[in-house]
PDB file of C-alpha atoms in Angstrom:
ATOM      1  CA  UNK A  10       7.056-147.798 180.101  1.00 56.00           C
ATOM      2  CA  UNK A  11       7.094-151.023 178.338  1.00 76.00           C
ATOM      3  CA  UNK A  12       5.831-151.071 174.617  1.00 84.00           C
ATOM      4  CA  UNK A  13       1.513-152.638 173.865  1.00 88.00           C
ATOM      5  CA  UNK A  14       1.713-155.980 173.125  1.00 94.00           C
ATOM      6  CA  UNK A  15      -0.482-155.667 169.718  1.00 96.00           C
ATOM      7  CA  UNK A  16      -3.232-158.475 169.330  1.00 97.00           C
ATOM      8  CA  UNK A  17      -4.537-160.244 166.378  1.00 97.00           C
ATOM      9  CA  UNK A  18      -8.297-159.186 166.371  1.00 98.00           C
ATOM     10  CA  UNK A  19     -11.398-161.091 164.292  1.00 98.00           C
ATOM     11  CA  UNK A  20     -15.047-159.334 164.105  1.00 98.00           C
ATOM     12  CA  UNK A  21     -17.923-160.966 163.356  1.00 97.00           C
ATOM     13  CA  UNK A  22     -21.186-159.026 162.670  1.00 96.00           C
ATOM     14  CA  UNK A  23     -24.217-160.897 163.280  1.00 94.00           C
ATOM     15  CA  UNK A  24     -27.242-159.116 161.661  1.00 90.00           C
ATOM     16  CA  UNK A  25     -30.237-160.350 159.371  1.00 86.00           C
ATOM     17  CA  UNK A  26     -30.317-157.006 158.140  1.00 85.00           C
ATOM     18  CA  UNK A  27     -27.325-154.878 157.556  1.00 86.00           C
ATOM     19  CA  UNK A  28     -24.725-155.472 154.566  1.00 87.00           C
ATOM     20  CA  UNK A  29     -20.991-154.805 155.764  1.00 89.00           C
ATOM     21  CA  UNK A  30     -21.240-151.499 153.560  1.00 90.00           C
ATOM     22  CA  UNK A  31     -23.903-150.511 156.607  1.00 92.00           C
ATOM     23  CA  UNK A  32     -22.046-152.586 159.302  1.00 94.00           C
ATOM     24  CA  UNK A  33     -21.339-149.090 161.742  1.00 96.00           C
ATOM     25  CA  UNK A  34     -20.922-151.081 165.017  1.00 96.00           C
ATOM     26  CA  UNK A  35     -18.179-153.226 163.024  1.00 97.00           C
ATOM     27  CA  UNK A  36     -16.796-150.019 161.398  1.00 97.00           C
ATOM     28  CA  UNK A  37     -16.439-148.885 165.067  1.00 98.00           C
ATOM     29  CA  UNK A  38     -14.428-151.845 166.449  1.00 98.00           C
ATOM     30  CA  UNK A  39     -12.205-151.948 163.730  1.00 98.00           C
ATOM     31  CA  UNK A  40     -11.282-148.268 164.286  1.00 98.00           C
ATOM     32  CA  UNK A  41     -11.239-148.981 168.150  1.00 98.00           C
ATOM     33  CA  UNK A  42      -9.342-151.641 168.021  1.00 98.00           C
ATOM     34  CA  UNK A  43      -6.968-149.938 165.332  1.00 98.00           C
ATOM     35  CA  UNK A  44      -6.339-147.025 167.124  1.00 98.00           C
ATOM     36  CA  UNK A  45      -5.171-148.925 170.355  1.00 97.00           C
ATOM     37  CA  UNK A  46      -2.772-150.727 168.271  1.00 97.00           C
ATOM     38  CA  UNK A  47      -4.181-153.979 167.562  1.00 98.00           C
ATOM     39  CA  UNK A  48      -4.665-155.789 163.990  1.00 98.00           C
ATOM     40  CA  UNK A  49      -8.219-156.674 162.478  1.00 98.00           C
ATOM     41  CA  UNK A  50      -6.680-160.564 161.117  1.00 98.00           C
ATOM     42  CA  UNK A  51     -10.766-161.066 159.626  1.00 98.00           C
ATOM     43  CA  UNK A  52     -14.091-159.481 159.720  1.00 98.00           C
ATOM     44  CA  UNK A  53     -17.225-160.961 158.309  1.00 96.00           C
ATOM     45  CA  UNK A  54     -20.724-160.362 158.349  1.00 96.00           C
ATOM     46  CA  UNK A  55     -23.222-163.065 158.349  1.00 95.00           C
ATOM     47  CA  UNK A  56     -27.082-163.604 159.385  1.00 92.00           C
ATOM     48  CA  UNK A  57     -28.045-164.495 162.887  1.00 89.00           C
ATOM     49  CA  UNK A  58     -27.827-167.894 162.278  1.00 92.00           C
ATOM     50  CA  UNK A  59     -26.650-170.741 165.164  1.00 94.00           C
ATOM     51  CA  UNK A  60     -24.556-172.754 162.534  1.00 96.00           C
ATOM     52  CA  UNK A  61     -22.861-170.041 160.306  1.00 96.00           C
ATOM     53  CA  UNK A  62     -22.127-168.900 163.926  1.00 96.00           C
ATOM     54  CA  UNK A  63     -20.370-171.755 165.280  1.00 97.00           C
ATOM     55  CA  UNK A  64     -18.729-172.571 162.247  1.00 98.00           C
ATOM     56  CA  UNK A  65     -16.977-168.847 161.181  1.00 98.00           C
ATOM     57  CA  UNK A  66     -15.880-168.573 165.587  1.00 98.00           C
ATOM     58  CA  UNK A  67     -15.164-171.943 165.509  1.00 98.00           C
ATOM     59  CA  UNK A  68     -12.227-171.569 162.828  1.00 98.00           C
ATOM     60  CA  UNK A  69     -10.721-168.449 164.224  1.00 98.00           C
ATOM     61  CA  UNK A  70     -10.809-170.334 167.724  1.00 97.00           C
ATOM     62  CA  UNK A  71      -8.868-173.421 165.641  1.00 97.00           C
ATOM     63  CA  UNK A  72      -6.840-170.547 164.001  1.00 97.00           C
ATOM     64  CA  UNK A  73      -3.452-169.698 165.700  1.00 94.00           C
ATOM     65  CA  UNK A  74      -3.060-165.935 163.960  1.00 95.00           C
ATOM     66  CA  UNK A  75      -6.594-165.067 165.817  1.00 97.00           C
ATOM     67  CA  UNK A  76      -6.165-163.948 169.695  1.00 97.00           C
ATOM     68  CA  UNK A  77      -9.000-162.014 169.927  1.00 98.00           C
ATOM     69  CA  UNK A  78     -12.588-162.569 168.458  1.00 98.00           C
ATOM     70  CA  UNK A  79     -15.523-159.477 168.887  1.00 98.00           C
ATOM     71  CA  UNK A  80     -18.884-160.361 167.914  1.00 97.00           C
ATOM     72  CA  UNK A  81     -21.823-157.478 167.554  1.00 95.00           C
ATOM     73  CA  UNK A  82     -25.634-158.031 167.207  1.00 88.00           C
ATOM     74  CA  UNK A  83     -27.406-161.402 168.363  1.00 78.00           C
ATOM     75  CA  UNK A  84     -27.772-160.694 172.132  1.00 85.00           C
ATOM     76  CA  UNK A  85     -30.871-159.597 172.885  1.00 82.00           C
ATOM     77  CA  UNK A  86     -34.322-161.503 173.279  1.00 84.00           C
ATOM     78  CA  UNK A  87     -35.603-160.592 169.973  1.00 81.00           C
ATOM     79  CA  UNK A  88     -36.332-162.120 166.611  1.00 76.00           C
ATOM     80  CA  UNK A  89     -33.774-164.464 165.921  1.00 81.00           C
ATOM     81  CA  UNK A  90     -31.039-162.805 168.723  1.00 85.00           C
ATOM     82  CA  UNK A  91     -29.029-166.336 169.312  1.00 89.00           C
ATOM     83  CA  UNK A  92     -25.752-165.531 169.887  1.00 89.00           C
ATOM     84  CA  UNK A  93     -25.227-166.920 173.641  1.00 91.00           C
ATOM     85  CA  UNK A  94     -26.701-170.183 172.759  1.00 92.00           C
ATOM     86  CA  UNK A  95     -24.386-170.289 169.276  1.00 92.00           C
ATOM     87  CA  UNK A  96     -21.439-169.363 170.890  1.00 96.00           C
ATOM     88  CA  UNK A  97     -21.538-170.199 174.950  1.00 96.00           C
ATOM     89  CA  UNK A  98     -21.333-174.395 173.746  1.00 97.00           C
ATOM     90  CA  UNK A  99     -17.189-173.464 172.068  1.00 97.00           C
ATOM     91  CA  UNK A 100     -16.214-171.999 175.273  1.00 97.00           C
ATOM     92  CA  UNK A 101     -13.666-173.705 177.480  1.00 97.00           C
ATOM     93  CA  UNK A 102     -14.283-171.209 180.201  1.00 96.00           C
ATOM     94  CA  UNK A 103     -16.911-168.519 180.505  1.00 96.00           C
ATOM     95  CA  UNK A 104     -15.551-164.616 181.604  1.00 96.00           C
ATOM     96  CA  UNK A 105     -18.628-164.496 183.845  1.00 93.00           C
ATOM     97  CA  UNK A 106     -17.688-161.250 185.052  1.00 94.00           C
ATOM     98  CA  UNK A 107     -17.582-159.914 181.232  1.00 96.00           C
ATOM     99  CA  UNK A 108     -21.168-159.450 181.159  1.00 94.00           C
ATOM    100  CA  UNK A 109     -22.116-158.295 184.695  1.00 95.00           C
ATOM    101  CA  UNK A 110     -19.758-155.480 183.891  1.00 95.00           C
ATOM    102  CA  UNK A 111     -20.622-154.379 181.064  1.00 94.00           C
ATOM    103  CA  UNK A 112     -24.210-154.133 182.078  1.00 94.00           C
ATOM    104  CA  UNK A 113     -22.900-151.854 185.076  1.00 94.00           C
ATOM    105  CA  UNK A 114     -21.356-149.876 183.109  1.00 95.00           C
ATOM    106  CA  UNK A 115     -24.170-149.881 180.496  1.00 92.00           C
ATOM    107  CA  UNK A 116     -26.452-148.496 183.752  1.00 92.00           C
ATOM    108  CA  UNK A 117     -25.095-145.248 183.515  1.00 89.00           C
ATOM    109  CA  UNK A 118     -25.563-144.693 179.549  1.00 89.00           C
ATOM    110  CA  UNK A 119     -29.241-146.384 178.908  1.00 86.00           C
ATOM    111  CA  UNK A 120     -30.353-147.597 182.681  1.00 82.00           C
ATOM    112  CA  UNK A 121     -32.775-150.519 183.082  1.00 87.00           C
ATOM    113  CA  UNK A 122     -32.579-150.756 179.917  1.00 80.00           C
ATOM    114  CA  UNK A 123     -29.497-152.810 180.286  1.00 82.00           C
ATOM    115  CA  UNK A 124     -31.291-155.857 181.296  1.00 84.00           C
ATOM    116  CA  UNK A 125     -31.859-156.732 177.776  1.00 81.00           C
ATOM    117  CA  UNK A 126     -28.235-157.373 177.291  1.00 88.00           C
ATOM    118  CA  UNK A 127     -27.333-160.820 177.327  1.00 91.00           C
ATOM    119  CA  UNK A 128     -23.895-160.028 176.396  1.00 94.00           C
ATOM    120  CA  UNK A 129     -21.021-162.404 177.651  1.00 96.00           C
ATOM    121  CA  UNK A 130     -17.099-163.556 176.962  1.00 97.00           C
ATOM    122  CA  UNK A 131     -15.392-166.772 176.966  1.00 97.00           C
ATOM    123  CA  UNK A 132     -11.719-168.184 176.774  1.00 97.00           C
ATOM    124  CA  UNK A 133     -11.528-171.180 174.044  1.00 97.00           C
ATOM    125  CA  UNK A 134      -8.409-172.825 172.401  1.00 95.00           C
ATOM    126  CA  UNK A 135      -6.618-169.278 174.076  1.00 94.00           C
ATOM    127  CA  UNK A 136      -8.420-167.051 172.063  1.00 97.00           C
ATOM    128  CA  UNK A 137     -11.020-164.628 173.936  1.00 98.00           C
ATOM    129  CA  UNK A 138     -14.447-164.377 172.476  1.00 98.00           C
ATOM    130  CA  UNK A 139     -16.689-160.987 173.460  1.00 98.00           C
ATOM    131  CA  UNK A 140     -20.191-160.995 172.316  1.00 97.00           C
ATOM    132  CA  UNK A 141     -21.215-157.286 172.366  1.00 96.00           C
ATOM    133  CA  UNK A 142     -24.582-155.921 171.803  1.00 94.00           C
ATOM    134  CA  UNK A 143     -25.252-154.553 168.277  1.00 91.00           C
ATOM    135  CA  UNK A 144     -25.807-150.991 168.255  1.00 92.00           C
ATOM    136  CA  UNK A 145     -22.407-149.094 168.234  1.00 94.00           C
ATOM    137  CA  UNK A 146     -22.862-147.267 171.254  1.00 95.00           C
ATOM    138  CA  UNK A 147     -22.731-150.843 173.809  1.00 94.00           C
ATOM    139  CA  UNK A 148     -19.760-151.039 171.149  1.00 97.00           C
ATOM    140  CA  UNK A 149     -17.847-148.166 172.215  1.00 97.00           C
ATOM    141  CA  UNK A 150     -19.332-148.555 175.855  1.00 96.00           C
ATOM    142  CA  UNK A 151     -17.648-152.027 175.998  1.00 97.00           C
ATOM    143  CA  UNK A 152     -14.537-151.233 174.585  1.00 98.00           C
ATOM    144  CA  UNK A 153     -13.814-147.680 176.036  1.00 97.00           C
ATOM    145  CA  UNK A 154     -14.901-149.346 179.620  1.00 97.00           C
ATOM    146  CA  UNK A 155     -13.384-152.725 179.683  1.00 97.00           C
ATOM    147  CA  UNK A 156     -11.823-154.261 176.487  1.00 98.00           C
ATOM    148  CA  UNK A 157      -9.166-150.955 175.778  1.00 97.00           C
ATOM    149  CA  UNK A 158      -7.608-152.085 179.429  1.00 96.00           C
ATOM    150  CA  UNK A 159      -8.379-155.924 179.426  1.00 97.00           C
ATOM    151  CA  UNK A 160      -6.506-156.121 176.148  1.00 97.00           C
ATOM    152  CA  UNK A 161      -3.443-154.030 177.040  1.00 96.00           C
ATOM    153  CA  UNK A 162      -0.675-155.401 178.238  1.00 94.00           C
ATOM    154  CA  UNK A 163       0.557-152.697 180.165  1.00 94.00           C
ATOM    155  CA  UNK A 164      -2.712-152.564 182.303  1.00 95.00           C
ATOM    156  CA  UNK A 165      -2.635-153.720 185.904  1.00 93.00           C
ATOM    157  CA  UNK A 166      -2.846-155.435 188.118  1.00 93.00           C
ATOM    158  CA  UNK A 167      -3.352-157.841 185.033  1.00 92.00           C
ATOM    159  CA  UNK A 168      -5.526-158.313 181.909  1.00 93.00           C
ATOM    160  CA  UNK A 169      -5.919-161.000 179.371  1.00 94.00           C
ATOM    161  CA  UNK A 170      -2.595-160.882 177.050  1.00 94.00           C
ATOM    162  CA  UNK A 171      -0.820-163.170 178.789  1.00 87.00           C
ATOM    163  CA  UNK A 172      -3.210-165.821 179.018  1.00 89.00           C
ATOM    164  CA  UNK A 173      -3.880-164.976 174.906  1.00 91.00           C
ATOM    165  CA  UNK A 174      -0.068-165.494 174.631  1.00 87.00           C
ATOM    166  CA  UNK A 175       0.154-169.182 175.796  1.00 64.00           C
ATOM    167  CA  UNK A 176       0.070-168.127 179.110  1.00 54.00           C
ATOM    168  CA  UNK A 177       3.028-166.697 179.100  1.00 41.00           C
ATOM    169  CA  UNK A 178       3.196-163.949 181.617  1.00 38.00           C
ATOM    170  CA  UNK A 179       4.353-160.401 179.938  1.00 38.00           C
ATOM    171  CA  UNK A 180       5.040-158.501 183.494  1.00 37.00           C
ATOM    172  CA  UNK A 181       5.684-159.432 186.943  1.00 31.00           C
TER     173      UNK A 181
END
C-alpha cells in the first residue's frame, strides 16, 4: 500500500467567547488531524468578526506551506455567526457537496436539527477551506465522516490531495 501523503493543516477558531486555553473543538482537530498524519502549520483563535476573518484565511490561502485550512464556530444563524458570508467571497470554487453531506451525515447524530448548519468548503489559490460547525461533536462528525478520507491520499476512487498538490495526480 502506498505511504499518506501528509498535509499542511491551518485552524482557525471563530468564537466571541472562548480563549484558545477553552478552544475544545480546535483541541479536537488538531488531535484529528495529528493522528491521521497531517501537520497543524497555524492555529489561531479570533472573534466572529467578517474582516479578521478574511484577512487571517486570506494569508494562509496566499501562503504556499498551508494546503488545508479548518475553520470551527460562525455557521449558524445566531448572534454574530458570519462565517459563510466572510469566507464564501475568497473562494475560487465552492465544494457544494461539502455541506449537503455533512448535514446527512449530521441527520443521524442530532436530526432536524441539522438544518441550522450552514457549514460549507471551498477550493482557493489550491488550498481547501472547511467551515465546520463549532461544537466538537459536528467536529469529529465531519472529520471521522468525510475529511479523514477526502484528505487521504490513498482513498478512492479519489479525494482532494492531488488537486492540493498542484494538481498533480498521486495515483492512477
Amino acid at each position: 500500500m502506498t505511504e499518506a501523503v501528509a498535509l499542511n493543516i491551518a485552524v482557525l477558531t471563530l468564537s466571541d467567547s472562548r480563549t484558545l486555553a477553552e478552544d475544545r473543538s480546535g483541541d479536537t482537530l488538531v488531535a484529528l488531524l495529528e493522528a491521521a498524519g497531517h501537520k497543524l502549520v497555524s492555529r489561531e483563535l479570533i472573534p466572529d468578526d467578517v474582516y479578521k476573518m478574511r484577512a487571517v484565511v486570506s494569508q494562509w490561502i496566499a501562503d504556499a506551506g498551508v494546503q488545508v485550512i479548518l475553520t470551527t464556530g460562525g455557521t449558524g444563524f445566531s448572534g454574530r455567526d458570519s462565517t459563510p458570508e466572510a469566507l464564501r467571497p475568497l473562494f475560487d470554487t465552492e465544494i457544494e457537496g461539502f455541506g449537503e453531506l455533512f448535514r446527512q451525515v449530521s441527520w443521524q447524530e442530532i436530526g432536524s436539527s441539522t438544518v441550522q448548519s450552514r457549514c460549507l468548503a471551498g477550493l482557493a489559490n489550491r488550498t481547501a477551506i472547511f467551515c465546520l460547525p463549532g461544537s466538537t461533536g459536528a467536529c469529529k462528525t465531519a472529520w471521522k465522516n468525510i475529511l479523514l478520507e477526502q484528505l487521504d491520499s490513498r482513498h478512492r476512487p479519489c479525494n482532494f490531495v492531488g488537486i492540493l498538490l498542484n494538481g498533480k495526480q498521486l495515483h492512477s
